[in-house]
Amino acid sequence: GNSVTQMEGPVTLSEEAFLTINCTYTATGYPSLFWYVQYPGEGLQLLLKATKADDKGSNKGFEATYRKETTSFHLEKGSVQVSDSAVYFCALENNNDMRFGAGTRLTVKP
Amino acid sequence: KAGVTQTPRYLIKTRGQQVTLSCSPISGHRSVSWYQQTPGQGLQFLFEYFSETQRNKGNFPGRFSGRQFSNSRSEMNVSTLELGDSALYLCASSPVVRMNTEAFFGQGTRLTVV
């Protein structure tokens, strides 16, 4: 079946530090992959997506590359800001089945 | 284009009561999914409706039920509330066929059971 495993949090970084949140998936065929972000008191918002192998999704300085050989979609940002503090969810969609990871809470300190 | 609207935003109920939550999807979207989010369990899938039919179902007891109307609006009902049902309930809508397309989330309904 389809599933997503992401790095457990919480993650605490200082401002301007490099961020990586690991995400791996299990799926048959060719799923689409997503990163969502949830700010305090809000629903989930799409951060970026990739729909085929080797695609790189990017938005607001965040990037993730769809790696089919390692079934991974790790989220990275070169220099985090306090405003990036949120919960990040990796997700996949495969044949109308959408699955989310457990979420990783990121706190960025000034 | 209006986003996904969930009502009410906040709700306080007593154990044993029942509750109904509402979700209006983005215009033109026919798939509506419901999720429960708690600090301990994270984001858990409840069920998905498409064209008034339940298409997928998560691993929740029968106290959790839902329905979808012909205008794609959806309601979720929880009967005989328990303290552990306190959570943020999120609704997400998607277009007719969710091929390579993300889900769009509402802001959620925060349910507190006392």
Tab-separated table of C-alpha atoms in Angstrom:
chain	number	residue	atom	x	y	z
A	1	GLY	CA	0.000	0.000	0.000
A	2	ASN	CA	0.873	3.668	0.028
A	3	SER	CA	2.637	5.187	3.036
A	4	VAL	CA	4.860	8.069	4.056
A	5	THR	CA	7.498	8.115	6.771
A	6	GLN	CA	9.027	11.371	7.859
A	7	MET	CA	11.630	12.366	10.349
A	8	GLU	CA	10.314	12.714	13.853
A	9	GLY	CA	10.578	16.034	15.556
A	10	PRO	CA	10.685	18.334	17.121
A	11	VAL	CA	13.482	20.105	15.319
A	12	THR	CA	14.953	23.255	16.853
A	13	LEU	CA	17.329	25.442	14.857
A	14	SER	CA	18.865	28.868	15.132
A	15	GLU	CA	18.003	31.509	12.565
A	16	GLU	CA	20.004	31.151	9.322
A	17	ALA	CA	20.770	27.474	9.981
A	18	PHE	CA	20.395	24.832	7.257
A	19	LEU	CA	17.269	22.699	7.418
A	20	THR	CA	16.677	19.123	6.276
A	21	ILE	CA	13.540	17.165	7.058
A	22	ASN	CA	13.705	13.611	5.744
A	23	CYS	CA	10.782	11.941	4.020
A	24	THR	CA	10.602	8.500	2.435
A	25	TYR	CA	7.634	6.822	0.842
A	26	THR	CA	6.245	3.473	-0.203
A	27	ALA	CA	4.003	3.280	-3.237
A	28	THR	CA	3.399	1.283	-6.370
A	29	GLY	CA	3.637	3.117	-9.632
A	30	TYR	CA	4.383	6.805	-9.826
A	31	PRO	CA	2.944	8.867	-6.986
A	32	SER	CA	2.955	12.640	-6.770
A	33	LEU	CA	4.772	14.013	-3.737
A	34	PHE	CA	4.002	17.071	-1.635
A	35	TRP	CA	5.180	19.078	1.313
A	36	TYR	CA	2.552	20.896	3.329
A	37	VAL	CA	3.091	23.429	6.090
A	38	GLN	CA	0.815	24.184	9.029
A	39	TYR	CA	1.275	27.439	10.900
A	40	PRO	CA	-0.152	27.748	14.433
A	41	GLY	CA	-3.938	27.818	14.470
A	42	GLU	CA	-4.233	27.174	10.739
A	43	GLY	CA	-5.016	24.348	8.363
A	44	LEU	CA	-2.414	22.807	6.080
A	45	GLN	CA	-1.107	24.779	3.113
A	46	LEU	CA	0.707	23.347	0.136
A	47	LEU	CA	4.388	24.349	0.249
A	48	LEU	CA	5.691	22.566	-2.846
A	49	LYS	CA	5.121	19.511	-4.987
A	50	ALA	CA	6.759	17.240	-7.564
A	51	THR	CA	4.869	14.967	-9.890
A	52	LYS	CA	7.596	12.827	-11.484
A	53	ALA	CA	11.027	11.431	-10.788
A	54	ASP	CA	13.887	13.959	-10.639
A	55	ASP	CA	11.465	16.890	-10.473
A	56	LYS	CA	12.445	19.558	-7.974
A	57	GLY	CA	9.694	21.432	-6.196
A	58	SER	CA	10.573	24.815	-4.720
A	59	ASN	CA	8.838	27.668	-2.934
A	60	LYS	CA	9.823	30.376	-0.406
A	61	GLY	CA	13.417	29.113	-0.336
A	62	PHE	CA	12.377	25.527	0.372
A	63	GLU	CA	13.287	22.749	-2.056
A	64	ALA	CA	12.669	19.023	-2.380
A	65	THR	CA	13.724	16.621	-5.133
A	66	TYR	CA	11.711	13.535	-6.088
A	67	ARG	CA	14.209	10.660	-5.890
A	68	LYS	CA	12.671	7.472	-7.165
A	69	GLU	CA	15.818	5.395	-6.655
A	70	THR	CA	15.798	6.126	-2.918
A	71	THR	CA	11.998	6.693	-2.664
A	72	SER	CA	12.687	9.982	-0.921
A	73	PHE	CA	11.496	13.589	-1.002
A	74	HIS	CA	13.592	15.390	1.609
A	75	LEU	CA	12.761	19.019	2.387
A	76	GLU	CA	15.651	21.499	2.545
A	77	LYS	CA	16.166	25.194	3.133
A	78	GLY	CA	19.523	26.904	3.178
A	79	SER	CA	18.779	29.565	5.781
A	80	VAL	CA	15.717	29.300	8.026
A	81	GLN	CA	13.905	32.245	9.568
A	82	VAL	CA	11.872	32.549	12.752
A	83	SER	CA	8.773	32.811	10.557
A	84	ASP	CA	9.429	29.275	9.243
A	85	SER	CA	8.450	27.852	12.624
A	86	ALA	CA	5.574	25.489	11.834
A	87	VAL	CA	4.685	21.830	11.402
A	88	TYR	CA	5.744	20.293	8.078
A	89	PHE	CA	3.964	17.318	6.500
A	90	CYS	CA	5.219	15.133	3.696
A	91	ALA	CA	2.462	13.569	1.592
A	92	LEU	CA	1.895	11.460	-1.476
A	93	GLU	CA	-1.006	11.001	-3.861
A	94	ASN	CA	-1.283	7.781	-5.823
A	95	ASN	CA	-4.373	6.680	-7.748
A	96	ASN	CA	-6.666	8.962	-5.753
A	97	ASP	CA	-5.244	7.770	-2.442
A	98	MET	CA	-3.631	10.563	-0.431
A	99	ARG	CA	-1.355	9.764	2.529
A	100	PHE	CA	0.358	12.082	4.998
A	101	GLY	CA	3.365	11.655	7.209
A	102	ALA	CA	3.046	12.295	10.934
A	103	GLY	CA	4.429	15.823	10.676
A	104	THR	CA	7.633	17.410	11.928
A	105	ARG	CA	7.501	20.439	14.192
A	106	LEU	CA	10.168	23.009	13.421
A	107	THR	CA	11.054	25.792	15.845
A	108	VAL	CA	13.490	28.474	14.729
A	109	LYS	CA	15.039	30.602	17.458
A	110	PRO	CA	16.389	34.113	16.885
B	1	LYS	CA	-12.047	31.852	-5.644
B	2	ALA	CA	-13.214	31.080	-2.126
B	3	GLY	CA	-11.246	28.493	-0.193
B	4	VAL	CA	-12.452	25.554	1.842
B	5	THR	CA	-14.767	26.751	4.596
B	6	GLN	CA	-15.268	24.860	7.821
B	7	THR	CA	-17.846	25.739	10.425
B	8	PRO	CA	-17.823	26.251	13.285
B	9	ARG	CA	-14.186	27.172	14.032
B	10	TYR	CA	-14.449	26.257	17.700
B	11	LEU	CA	-16.785	23.987	19.598
B	12	ILE	CA	-17.064	22.813	23.186
B	13	LYS	CA	-19.168	19.753	23.927
B	14	THR	CA	-19.806	17.492	26.901
B	15	ARG	CA	-19.001	13.786	27.010
B	16	GLY	CA	-21.829	11.705	25.622
B	17	GLN	CA	-23.171	14.431	23.362
B	18	GLN	CA	-22.991	14.377	19.592
B	19	VAL	CA	-21.582	16.951	17.229
B	20	THR	CA	-21.887	17.823	13.557
B	21	LEU	CA	-19.157	19.667	11.680
B	22	SER	CA	-19.578	21.228	8.263
B	23	CYS	CA	-17.252	21.666	5.308
B	24	SER	CA	-17.872	23.609	2.106
B	25	PRO	CA	-15.318	22.705	-0.567
B	26	ILE	CA	-13.845	24.940	-3.208
B	27	SER	CA	-16.328	25.498	-6.008
B	28	GLY	CA	-16.032	22.722	-8.572
B	29	HIS	CA	-14.295	20.303	-6.221
B	30	ARG	CA	-16.202	17.086	-5.714
B	31	SER	CA	-13.899	15.199	-3.380
B	32	VAL	CA	-13.967	16.025	0.335
B	33	SER	CA	-11.745	14.337	2.912
B	34	TRP	CA	-11.776	14.609	6.686
B	35	TYR	CA	-8.815	14.324	9.038
B	36	GLN	CA	-8.387	14.318	12.793
B	37	GLN	CA	-5.309	16.017	14.177
B	38	THR	CA	-4.146	15.532	17.761
B	39	PRO	CA	-0.773	16.192	19.397
B	40	GLY	CA	-0.319	12.520	20.218
B	41	GLN	CA	-1.498	10.846	16.989
B	42	GLY	CA	-0.704	13.499	14.413
B	43	LEU	CA	-2.832	13.729	11.272
B	44	GLN	CA	-5.156	10.773	10.838
B	45	PHE	CA	-7.429	10.145	7.880
B	46	LEU	CA	-11.102	9.712	8.738
B	47	PHE	CA	-12.907	9.321	5.404
B	48	GLU	CA	-13.308	10.695	1.920
B	49	TYR	CA	-16.470	11.421	-0.022
B	50	PHE	CA	-16.827	11.789	-3.744
B	51	SER	CA	-20.122	12.420	-5.524
B	52	GLU	CA	-22.079	11.745	-2.318
B	53	THR	CA	-20.429	8.332	-1.843
B	54	GLN	CA	-17.828	7.351	0.704
B	55	ARG	CA	-14.763	6.409	-1.340
B	56	ASN	CA	-12.214	5.705	1.378
B	57	LYS	CA	-12.382	5.185	5.109
B	58	GLY	CA	-9.773	5.342	7.838
B	59	ASN	CA	-9.529	3.267	10.967
B	60	PHE	CA	-12.025	5.026	13.242
B	61	PRO	CA	-14.969	3.615	15.212
B	62	GLY	CA	-18.500	3.762	13.891
B	63	ARG	CA	-19.230	6.761	16.131
B	64	PHE	CA	-17.547	8.796	13.388
B	65	SER	CA	-19.672	9.176	10.298
B	66	GLY	CA	-20.074	11.547	7.433
B	67	ARG	CA	-22.049	12.412	4.396
B	68	GLN	CA	-21.840	14.526	1.307
B	69	PHE	CA	-24.623	16.464	-0.337
B	70	SER	CA	-25.332	16.991	-4.005
B	71	ASN	CA	-23.615	20.408	-3.877
B	72	SER	CA	-20.462	18.653	-2.564
B	73	ARG	CA	-20.775	20.155	0.900
B	74	SER	CA	-19.946	17.599	3.541
B	75	GLU	CA	-20.795	17.043	7.160
B	76	MET	CA	-19.057	14.930	9.739
B	77	ASN	CA	-20.857	13.596	12.785
B	78	VAL	CA	-19.422	12.200	15.991
B	79	SER	CA	-21.840	10.547	18.386
B	80	THR	CA	-21.377	9.704	22.069
B	81	LEU	CA	-18.405	12.014	22.403
B	82	GLU	CA	-15.400	10.950	24.438
B	83	LEU	CA	-12.673	13.102	25.945
B	84	GLY	CA	-10.230	11.620	23.447
B	85	ASP	CA	-12.227	13.055	20.575
B	86	SER	CA	-10.884	16.493	21.441
B	87	ALA	CA	-8.922	17.465	18.356
B	88	LEU	CA	-8.603	19.730	15.360
B	89	TYR	CA	-10.784	18.347	12.576
B	90	LEU	CA	-9.587	19.298	9.127
B	91	CYS	CA	-11.439	19.093	5.859
B	92	ALA	CA	-9.744	19.055	2.476
B	93	SER	CA	-11.220	19.282	-1.000
B	94	SER	CA	-9.857	18.170	-4.346
B	95	PRO	CA	-10.964	18.419	-7.962
B	96	VAL	CA	-13.017	15.764	-9.720
B	97	VAL	CA	-10.127	13.441	-10.297
B	98	ARG	CA	-7.188	13.923	-8.015
B	99	MET	CA	-4.408	13.173	-10.465
B	100	ASN	CA	-1.163	14.878	-9.487
B	101	THR	CA	-3.211	17.485	-7.689
B	102	GLU	CA	-2.910	18.631	-4.154
B	103	ALA	CA	-5.669	18.761	-1.571
B	104	PHE	CA	-6.813	22.171	-0.328
B	105	PHE	CA	-7.426	22.437	3.389
B	106	GLY	CA	-9.785	24.483	5.488
B	107	GLN	CA	-8.704	26.106	8.738
B	108	GLY	CA	-10.285	23.358	10.769
B	109	THR	CA	-12.775	23.017	13.582
B	110	ARG	CA	-11.270	22.793	17.036
B	111	LEU	CA	-13.458	20.461	19.116
B	112	THR	CA	-13.024	20.320	22.860
B	113	VAL	CA	-14.866	17.622	24.798
B	114	VAL	CA	-15.225	18.252	28.516
